[in-house]
XYZ file of C-alpha atoms in Angstrom:
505
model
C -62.028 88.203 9.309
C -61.282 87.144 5.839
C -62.519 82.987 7.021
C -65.839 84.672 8.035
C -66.552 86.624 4.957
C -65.808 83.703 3.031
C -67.845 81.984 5.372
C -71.085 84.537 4.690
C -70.513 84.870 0.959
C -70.985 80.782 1.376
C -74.996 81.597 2.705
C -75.599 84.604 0.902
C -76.354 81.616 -2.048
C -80.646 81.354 -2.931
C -80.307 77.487 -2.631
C -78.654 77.649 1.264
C -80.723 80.205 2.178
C -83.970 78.153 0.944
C -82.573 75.117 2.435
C -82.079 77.057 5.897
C -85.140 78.566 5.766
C -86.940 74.691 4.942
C -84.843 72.925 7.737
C -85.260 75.477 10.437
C -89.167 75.599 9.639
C -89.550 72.178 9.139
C -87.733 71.558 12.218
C -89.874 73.623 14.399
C -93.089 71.960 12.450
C -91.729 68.368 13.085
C -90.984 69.444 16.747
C -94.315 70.367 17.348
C -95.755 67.239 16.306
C -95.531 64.377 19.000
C -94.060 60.998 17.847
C -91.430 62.228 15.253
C -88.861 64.164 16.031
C -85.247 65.297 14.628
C -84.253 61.946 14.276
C -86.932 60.332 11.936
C -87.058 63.500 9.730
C -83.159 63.678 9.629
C -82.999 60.184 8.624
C -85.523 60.493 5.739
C -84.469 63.463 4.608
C -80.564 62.134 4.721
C -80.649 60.324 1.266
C -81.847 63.900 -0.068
C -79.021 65.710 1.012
C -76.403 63.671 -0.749
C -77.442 65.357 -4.391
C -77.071 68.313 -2.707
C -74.005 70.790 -2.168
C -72.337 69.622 1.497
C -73.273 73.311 2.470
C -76.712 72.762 1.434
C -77.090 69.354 2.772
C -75.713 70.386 6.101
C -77.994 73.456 6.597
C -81.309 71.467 5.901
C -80.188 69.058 9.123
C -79.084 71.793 11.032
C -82.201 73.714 10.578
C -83.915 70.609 12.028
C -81.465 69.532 14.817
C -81.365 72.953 16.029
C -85.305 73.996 15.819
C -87.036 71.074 17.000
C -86.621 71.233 20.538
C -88.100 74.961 20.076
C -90.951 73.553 18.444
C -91.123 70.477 20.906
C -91.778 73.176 23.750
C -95.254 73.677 22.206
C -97.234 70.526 22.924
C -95.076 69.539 26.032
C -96.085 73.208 27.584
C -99.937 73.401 25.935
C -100.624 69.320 26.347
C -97.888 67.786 28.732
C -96.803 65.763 25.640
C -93.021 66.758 25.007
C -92.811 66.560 20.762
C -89.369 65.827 21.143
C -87.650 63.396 24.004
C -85.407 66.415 25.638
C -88.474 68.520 25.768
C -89.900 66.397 28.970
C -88.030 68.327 31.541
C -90.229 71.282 29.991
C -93.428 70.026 30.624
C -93.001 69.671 34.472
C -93.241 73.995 34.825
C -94.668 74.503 31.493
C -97.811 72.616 31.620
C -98.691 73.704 35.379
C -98.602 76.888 33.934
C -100.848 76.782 31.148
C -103.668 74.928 34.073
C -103.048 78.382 35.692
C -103.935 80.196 32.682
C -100.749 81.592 31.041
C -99.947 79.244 28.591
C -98.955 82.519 26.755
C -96.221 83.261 29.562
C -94.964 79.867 29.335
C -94.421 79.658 25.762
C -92.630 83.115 25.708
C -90.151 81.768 28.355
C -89.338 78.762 26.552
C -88.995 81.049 23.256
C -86.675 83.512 24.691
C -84.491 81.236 26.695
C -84.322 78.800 23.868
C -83.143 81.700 21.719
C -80.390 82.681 24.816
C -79.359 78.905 24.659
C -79.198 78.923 21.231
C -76.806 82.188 20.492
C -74.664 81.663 23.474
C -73.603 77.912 22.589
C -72.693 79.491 19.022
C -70.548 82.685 20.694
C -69.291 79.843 22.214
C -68.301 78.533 19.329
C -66.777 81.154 17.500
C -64.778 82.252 20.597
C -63.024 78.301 20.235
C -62.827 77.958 16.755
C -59.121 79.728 17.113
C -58.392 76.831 19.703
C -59.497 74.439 18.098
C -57.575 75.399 14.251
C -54.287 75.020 16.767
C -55.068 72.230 18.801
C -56.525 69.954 15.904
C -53.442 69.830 13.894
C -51.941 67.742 17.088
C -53.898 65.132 16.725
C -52.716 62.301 14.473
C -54.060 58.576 14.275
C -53.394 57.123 17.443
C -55.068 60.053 19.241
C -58.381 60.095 17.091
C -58.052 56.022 18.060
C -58.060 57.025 21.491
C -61.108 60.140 21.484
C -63.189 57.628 19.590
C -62.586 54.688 21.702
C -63.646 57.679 24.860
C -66.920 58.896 23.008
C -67.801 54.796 22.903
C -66.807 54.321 26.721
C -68.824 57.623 27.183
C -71.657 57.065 25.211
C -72.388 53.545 27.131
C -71.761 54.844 30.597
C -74.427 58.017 29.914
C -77.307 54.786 29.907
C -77.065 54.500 33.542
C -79.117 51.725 34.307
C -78.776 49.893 31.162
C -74.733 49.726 30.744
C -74.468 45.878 29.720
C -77.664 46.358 27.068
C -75.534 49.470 25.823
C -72.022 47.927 25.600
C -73.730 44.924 24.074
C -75.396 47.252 21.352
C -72.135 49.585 20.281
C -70.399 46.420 19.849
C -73.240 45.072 18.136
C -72.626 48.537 15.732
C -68.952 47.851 15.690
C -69.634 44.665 14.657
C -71.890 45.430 11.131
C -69.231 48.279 10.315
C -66.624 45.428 9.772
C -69.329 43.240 7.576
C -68.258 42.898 3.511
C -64.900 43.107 1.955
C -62.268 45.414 3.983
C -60.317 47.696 2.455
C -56.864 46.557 2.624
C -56.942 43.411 2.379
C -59.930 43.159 -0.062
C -60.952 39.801 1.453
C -64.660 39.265 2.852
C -65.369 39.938 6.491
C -68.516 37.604 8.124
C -69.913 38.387 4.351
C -71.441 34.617 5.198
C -71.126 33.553 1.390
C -74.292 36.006 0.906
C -73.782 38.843 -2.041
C -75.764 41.077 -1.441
C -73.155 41.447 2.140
C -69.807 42.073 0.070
C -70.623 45.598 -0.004
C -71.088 45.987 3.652
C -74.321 47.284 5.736
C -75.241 50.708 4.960
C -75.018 53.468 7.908
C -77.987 55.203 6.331
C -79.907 52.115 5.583
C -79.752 51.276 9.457
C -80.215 54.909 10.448
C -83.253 54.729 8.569
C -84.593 51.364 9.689
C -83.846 52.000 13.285
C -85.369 55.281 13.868
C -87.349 56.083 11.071
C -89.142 52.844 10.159
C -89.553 51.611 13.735
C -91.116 54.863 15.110
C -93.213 54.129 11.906
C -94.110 50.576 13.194
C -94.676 52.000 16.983
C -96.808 54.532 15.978
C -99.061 51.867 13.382
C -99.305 49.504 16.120
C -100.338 51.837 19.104
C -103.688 53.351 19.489
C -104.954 56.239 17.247
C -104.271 59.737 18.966
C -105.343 63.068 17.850
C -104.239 65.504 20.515
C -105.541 68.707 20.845
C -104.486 71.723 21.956
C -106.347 75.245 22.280
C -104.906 78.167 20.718
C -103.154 80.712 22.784
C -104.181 84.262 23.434
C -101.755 86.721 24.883
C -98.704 88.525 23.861
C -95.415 86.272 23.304
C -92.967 89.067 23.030
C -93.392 89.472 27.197
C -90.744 86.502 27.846
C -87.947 88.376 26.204
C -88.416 90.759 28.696
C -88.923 88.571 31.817
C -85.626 86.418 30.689
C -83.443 89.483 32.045
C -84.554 89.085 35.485
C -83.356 85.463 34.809
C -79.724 86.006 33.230
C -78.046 84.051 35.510
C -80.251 80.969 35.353
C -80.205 81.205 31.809
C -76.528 81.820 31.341
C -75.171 78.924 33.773
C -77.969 76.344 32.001
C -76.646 77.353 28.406
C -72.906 77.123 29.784
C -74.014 72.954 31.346
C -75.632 72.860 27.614
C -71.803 73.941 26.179
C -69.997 71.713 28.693
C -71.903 68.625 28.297
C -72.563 69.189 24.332
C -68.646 68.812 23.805
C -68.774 65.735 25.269
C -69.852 62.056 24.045
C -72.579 60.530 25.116
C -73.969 63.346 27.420
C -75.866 65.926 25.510
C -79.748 67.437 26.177
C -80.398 64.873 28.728
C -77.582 65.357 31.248
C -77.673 69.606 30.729
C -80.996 69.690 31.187
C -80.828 67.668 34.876
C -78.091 69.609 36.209
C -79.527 73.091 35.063
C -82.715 72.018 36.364
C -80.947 71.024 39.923
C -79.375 74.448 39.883
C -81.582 76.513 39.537
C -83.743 74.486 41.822
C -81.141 74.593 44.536
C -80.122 78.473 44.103
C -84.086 79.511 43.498
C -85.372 81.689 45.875
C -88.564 79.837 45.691
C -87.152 75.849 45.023
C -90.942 74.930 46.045
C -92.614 75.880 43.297
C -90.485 74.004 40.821
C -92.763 71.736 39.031
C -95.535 73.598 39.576
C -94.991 76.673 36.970
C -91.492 78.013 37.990
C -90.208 80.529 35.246
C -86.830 79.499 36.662
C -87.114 75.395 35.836
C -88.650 76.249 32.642
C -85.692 78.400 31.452
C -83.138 76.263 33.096
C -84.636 73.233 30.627
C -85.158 75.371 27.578
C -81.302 77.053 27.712
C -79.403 73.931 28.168
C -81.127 71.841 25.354
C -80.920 74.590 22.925
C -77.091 75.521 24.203
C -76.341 71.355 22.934
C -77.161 71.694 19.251
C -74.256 73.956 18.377
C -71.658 71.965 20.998
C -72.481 69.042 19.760
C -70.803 69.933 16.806
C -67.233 70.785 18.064
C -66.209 67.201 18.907
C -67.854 66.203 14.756
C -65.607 69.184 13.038
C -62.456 69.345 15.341
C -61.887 65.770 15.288
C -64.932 63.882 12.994
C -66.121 62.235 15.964
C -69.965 62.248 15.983
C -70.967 62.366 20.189
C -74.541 61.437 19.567
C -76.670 60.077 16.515
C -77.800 63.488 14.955
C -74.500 64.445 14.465
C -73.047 60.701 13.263
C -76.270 61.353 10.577
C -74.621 65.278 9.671
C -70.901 62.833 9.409
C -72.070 60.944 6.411
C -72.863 64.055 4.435
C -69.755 64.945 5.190
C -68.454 61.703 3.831
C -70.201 61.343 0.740
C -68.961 65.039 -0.732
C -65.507 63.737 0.154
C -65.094 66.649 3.469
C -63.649 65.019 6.339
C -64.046 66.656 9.483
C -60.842 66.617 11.563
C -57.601 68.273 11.434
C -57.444 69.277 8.026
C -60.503 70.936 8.190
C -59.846 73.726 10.182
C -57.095 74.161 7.748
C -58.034 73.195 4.221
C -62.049 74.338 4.782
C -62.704 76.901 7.709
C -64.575 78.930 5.402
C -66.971 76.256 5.955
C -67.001 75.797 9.377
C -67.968 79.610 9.744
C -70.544 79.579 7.437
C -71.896 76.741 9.425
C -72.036 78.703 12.313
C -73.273 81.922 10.720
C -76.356 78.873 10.024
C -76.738 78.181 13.219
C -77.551 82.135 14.297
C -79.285 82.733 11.414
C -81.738 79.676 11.760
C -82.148 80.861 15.596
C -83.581 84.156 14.549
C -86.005 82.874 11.681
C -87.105 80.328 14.603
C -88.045 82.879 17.163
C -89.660 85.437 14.286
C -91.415 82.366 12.972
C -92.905 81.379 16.709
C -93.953 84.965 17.687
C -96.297 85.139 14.752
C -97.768 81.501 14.562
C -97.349 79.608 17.452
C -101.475 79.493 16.561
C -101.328 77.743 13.361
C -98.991 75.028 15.118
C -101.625 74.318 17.792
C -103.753 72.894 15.088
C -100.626 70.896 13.452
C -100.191 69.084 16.930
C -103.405 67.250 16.249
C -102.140 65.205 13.279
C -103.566 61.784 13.434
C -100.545 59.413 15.071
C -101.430 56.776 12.419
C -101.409 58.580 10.071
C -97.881 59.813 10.908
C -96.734 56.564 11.189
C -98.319 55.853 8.128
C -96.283 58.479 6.141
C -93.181 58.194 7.630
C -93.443 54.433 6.289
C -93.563 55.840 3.158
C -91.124 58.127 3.260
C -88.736 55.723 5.366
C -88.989 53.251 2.060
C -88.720 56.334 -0.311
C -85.741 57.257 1.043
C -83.823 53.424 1.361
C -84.753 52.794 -2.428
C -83.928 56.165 -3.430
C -79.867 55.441 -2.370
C -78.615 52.270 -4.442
C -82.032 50.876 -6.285
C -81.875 48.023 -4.453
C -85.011 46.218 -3.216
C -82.498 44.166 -0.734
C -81.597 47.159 1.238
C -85.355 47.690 1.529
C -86.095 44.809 3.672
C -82.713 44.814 5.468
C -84.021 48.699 6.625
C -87.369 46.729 7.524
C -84.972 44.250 9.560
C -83.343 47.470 11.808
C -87.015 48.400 12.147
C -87.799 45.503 13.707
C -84.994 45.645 15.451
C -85.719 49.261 16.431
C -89.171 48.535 17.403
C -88.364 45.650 20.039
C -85.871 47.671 21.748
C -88.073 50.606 21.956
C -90.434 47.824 23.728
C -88.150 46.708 25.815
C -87.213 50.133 26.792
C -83.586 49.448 25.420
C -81.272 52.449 23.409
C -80.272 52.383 19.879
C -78.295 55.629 19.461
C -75.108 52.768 20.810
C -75.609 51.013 17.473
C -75.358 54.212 15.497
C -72.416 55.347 17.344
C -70.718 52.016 17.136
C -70.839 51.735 13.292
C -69.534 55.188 13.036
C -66.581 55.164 16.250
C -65.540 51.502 15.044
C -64.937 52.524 11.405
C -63.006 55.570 12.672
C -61.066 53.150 15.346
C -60.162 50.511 12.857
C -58.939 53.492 9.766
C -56.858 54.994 12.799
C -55.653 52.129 14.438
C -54.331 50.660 11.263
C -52.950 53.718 10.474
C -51.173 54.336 13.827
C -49.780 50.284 14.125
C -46.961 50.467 11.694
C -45.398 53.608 13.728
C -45.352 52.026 16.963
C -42.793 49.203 18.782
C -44.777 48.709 21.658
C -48.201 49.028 23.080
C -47.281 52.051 25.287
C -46.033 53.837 22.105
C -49.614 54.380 21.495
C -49.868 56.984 24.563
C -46.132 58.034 24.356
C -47.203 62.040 23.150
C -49.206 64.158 25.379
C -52.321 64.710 23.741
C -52.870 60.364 23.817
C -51.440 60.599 27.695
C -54.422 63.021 28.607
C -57.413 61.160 26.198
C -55.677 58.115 28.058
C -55.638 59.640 31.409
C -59.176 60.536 30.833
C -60.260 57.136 29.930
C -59.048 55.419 32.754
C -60.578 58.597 35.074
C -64.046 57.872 33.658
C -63.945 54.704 34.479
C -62.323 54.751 37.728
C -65.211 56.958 38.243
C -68.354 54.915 37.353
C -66.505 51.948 38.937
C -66.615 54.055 42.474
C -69.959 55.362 41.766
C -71.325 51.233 41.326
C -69.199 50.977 44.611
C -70.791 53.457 46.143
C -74.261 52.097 45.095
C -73.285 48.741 46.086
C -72.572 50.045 50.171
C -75.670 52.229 50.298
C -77.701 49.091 49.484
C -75.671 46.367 51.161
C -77.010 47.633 54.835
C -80.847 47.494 53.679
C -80.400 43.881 52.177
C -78.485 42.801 55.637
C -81.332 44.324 57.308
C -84.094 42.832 55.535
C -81.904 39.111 55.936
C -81.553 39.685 58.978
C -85.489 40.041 59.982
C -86.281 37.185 57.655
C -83.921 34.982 60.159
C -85.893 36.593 63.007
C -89.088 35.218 61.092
């Protein structure tokens, strides 16, 4: 009880509550307009934070990581344009709704479920955060080694489709984390003779070039948009309401949003299918999903909004970022000299509770904030899209020169942007590079650490906690490789088929 008082004297400051109230606002604002999102506003915003308390800093991006997809219900429900990518799945019930003429019903219901999401992934959270001060302590070097090395093998496996491109990209990240002098040896690493290198490649100056700049770039080079959306009439206090004859829907989507948060690599994307496909298979009436089922439109809204607060138990427990919002939230961490892990649950909890006093806090200004101008963001959705992507040019360079002074870091950010833009062409993920600069710097520091203890390679896995991270390495990929096996059969008949009546030809 004492932790959490601390924890609440920590927000009862003027400066956290106005950066709570900014980021959660913001976040809802920036969610509402298509073509940004809580990445390119966290990675603008990210120089900001570092002059700022890690308290502060950390409740400005967790106002936006946790708002946005409430905001990003608006235009995907009114417009069938999702502001945010993990708002899509709304936009197959929402929008069929609002062609039937209760838009108003259909915003409420993402509202209230959102808000259910929201408040049960962080009573989630606080239930754990006794497990987690015991279990942490238990993890030394060569079992971070090993959770990292599982968040990379996870994080490439979630791009189903796409695993070569996103093995090739986190070892592309692993790759610029070991660029400029190390740290050990001081001697310089693929440096290239080149200066300006010695000092490495900046996380925040690629974070910045790869999703701020070349959303920037997308957006100047694609045609001019305005959307438009009419305002709503109707009362949005009704969903709260209709939610309870949805508990169970909403309570099994938040727990997928809980379950799959904790872990790599998964997040919004994966909760939001297998929510959807539950309630879908358990729904009394599974033909009317995607055409204006309250049921798939709270199943989407809970799990999303359950991730945000997950997502952060793998970041504090162990300082292992499972997605690219959170590897952003790492670097504040960083820079004020607070390392997530172990010792935090021992040295800092105070902090970890007021974090997640931030996260209920910010859900209840969200859902105030929505119930009384939902209106007023209807006429923010029409932003020009050049526009946008002219200002988040010039807040993208802003922020790049604002960290060292240096013009060179400027047009190595415009590099990643390039970067960023062809893969977004190409239909190809970035969030591997992210997560490979942050897991390989956290695999190199621990395997270095964990070498000089060992006399053999299976010393690394000798202790139970690395048996079980290994067990559930090799499980995962035992896994995909049956799934591809699987594939493989199901297909194999067809193309015999299709050989076969080619001979016949």
């Amino acid at each position: 009880m004492q932790d959490l008082l601390s924890g609440a004297a920590m927000l009862a400051r003027w400066d956290v509550l106005v950066a709570l109230l900014v980021g959660s606002i913001g976040g809802v604002i920036i969610g509402a307009i298509p073509g940004v999102g809580p990445a390119v506003a966290i990675a603008i915003l990210l120089p900001a934070t570092f002059a700022f308390d890690p308290i502060v800093g950390l409740t400005v991006l967790l106002g936006i990581y946790g708002s946005s997809m409430y905001g990003g219900a608006i235009p995907a429900i009114l417009i069938n344009t999702p502001g945010t990518a993990v708002n899509a799945l709304t936009s197959y019930d929402g929008y069929p709704m609002t062609k039937a003429g209760e838009a108003h019903r259909a915003l409420s219901l993402a509202y209230s479920a959102s808000f259910w999401g929201g408040l049960f992934g962080i009573l989630c959270l606080i239930l754990l955060s006794p497990v987690l001060a015991l279990v942490a302590p238990l993890f030394g070097s060569r079992e971070i080694f090993l959770a990292a090395l599982l968040g990379i093998i996870l994080v490439i496996l979630a791009h189903r489709g796409q695993i070569f491109a996103a093995g090739l990209l986190a070892m592309f990240g692993i790759f610029l984390q070991t660029v400029g002098l190390d740290a050990v040896t001081y001697t310089s690493r693929y440096t290239f003779g080149l200066s300006f290198l010695s000092s490495g490649v900046n996380l925040i100056v690629v974070v910045l070039g790869l999703f701020a700049l070349s959303q920037a770039f997308f957006l100047l080079t694609a045609p001019d948009e305005s959307p438009d959306a009419a305002p709503v009439a109707g009362k949005l206090t009704a969903g709260l309401r209709e939610l309870m004859g949805h508990k169970r829907v909403a309570t099994v989507s938040s727990s997928f949003g809980v379950l799959l948060g904790m872990i790599p690599g998964t997040g919004e994307f994966t909760a939001q299918f297998m929510s959807y496909t539950y309630a879908q298979k358990t729904s009394k009436d599974p033909d009317k999903f995607g055409k204006g089922s309250p049921e798939g439109l709270i199943a989407s809204e809970a799990a999303n909004n359950a991730v945000p607060a997950a997502a952060m138990i793998p970041l504090l427990a162990l300082g292992i970022p499972g997605e690219a919002l959170t590897a952003m939230m790492l670097s504040v961490f960083y820079v004020h000299n607070v390392i997530p892990g172990p010792q935090l649950f021992q040295n800092n909890i105070d902090l970890v509770y007021a974090l997640y006093l931030a996260l209920i806090i910010l859900n209840v200004l969200v859902l105030v904030f929505l119930l009384f101008s939902t209106n007023l963001l209807t006429k923010i959705i029409r932003v020009p899209t050049r526009f946008l992507g002219v200002m988040i040019l010039l807040l993208s360079f802003v922020g790049v020169y604002s960290l060292r002074n240096s013009l060179t870091d400027c047009m190595i950010a415009a590099g990643f942007g390039v970067l960023g833009l062809i893969l977004k062409r190409l239909n190809l993920p970035i969030v591997p590079i992210i997560l490979g600069m942050v897991l390989g710097g956290i695999m190199e520091v621990k395997l270095r650490s964990a070498l000089p203890r060992l006399n053999g390679l299976l010393d690394m896995i000798e202790r139970p906690i690395a048996m079980v991270i290994f067990a559930m390495i090799l499980i995962v990929i035992g896994l995909h490789i049956r799934t591809l096996i699987r594939e493989y059969r199901a297909h194999a008949p067809d193309e015999d088929h299709d050989l076969h009546d080619t001979q016949q030809r």
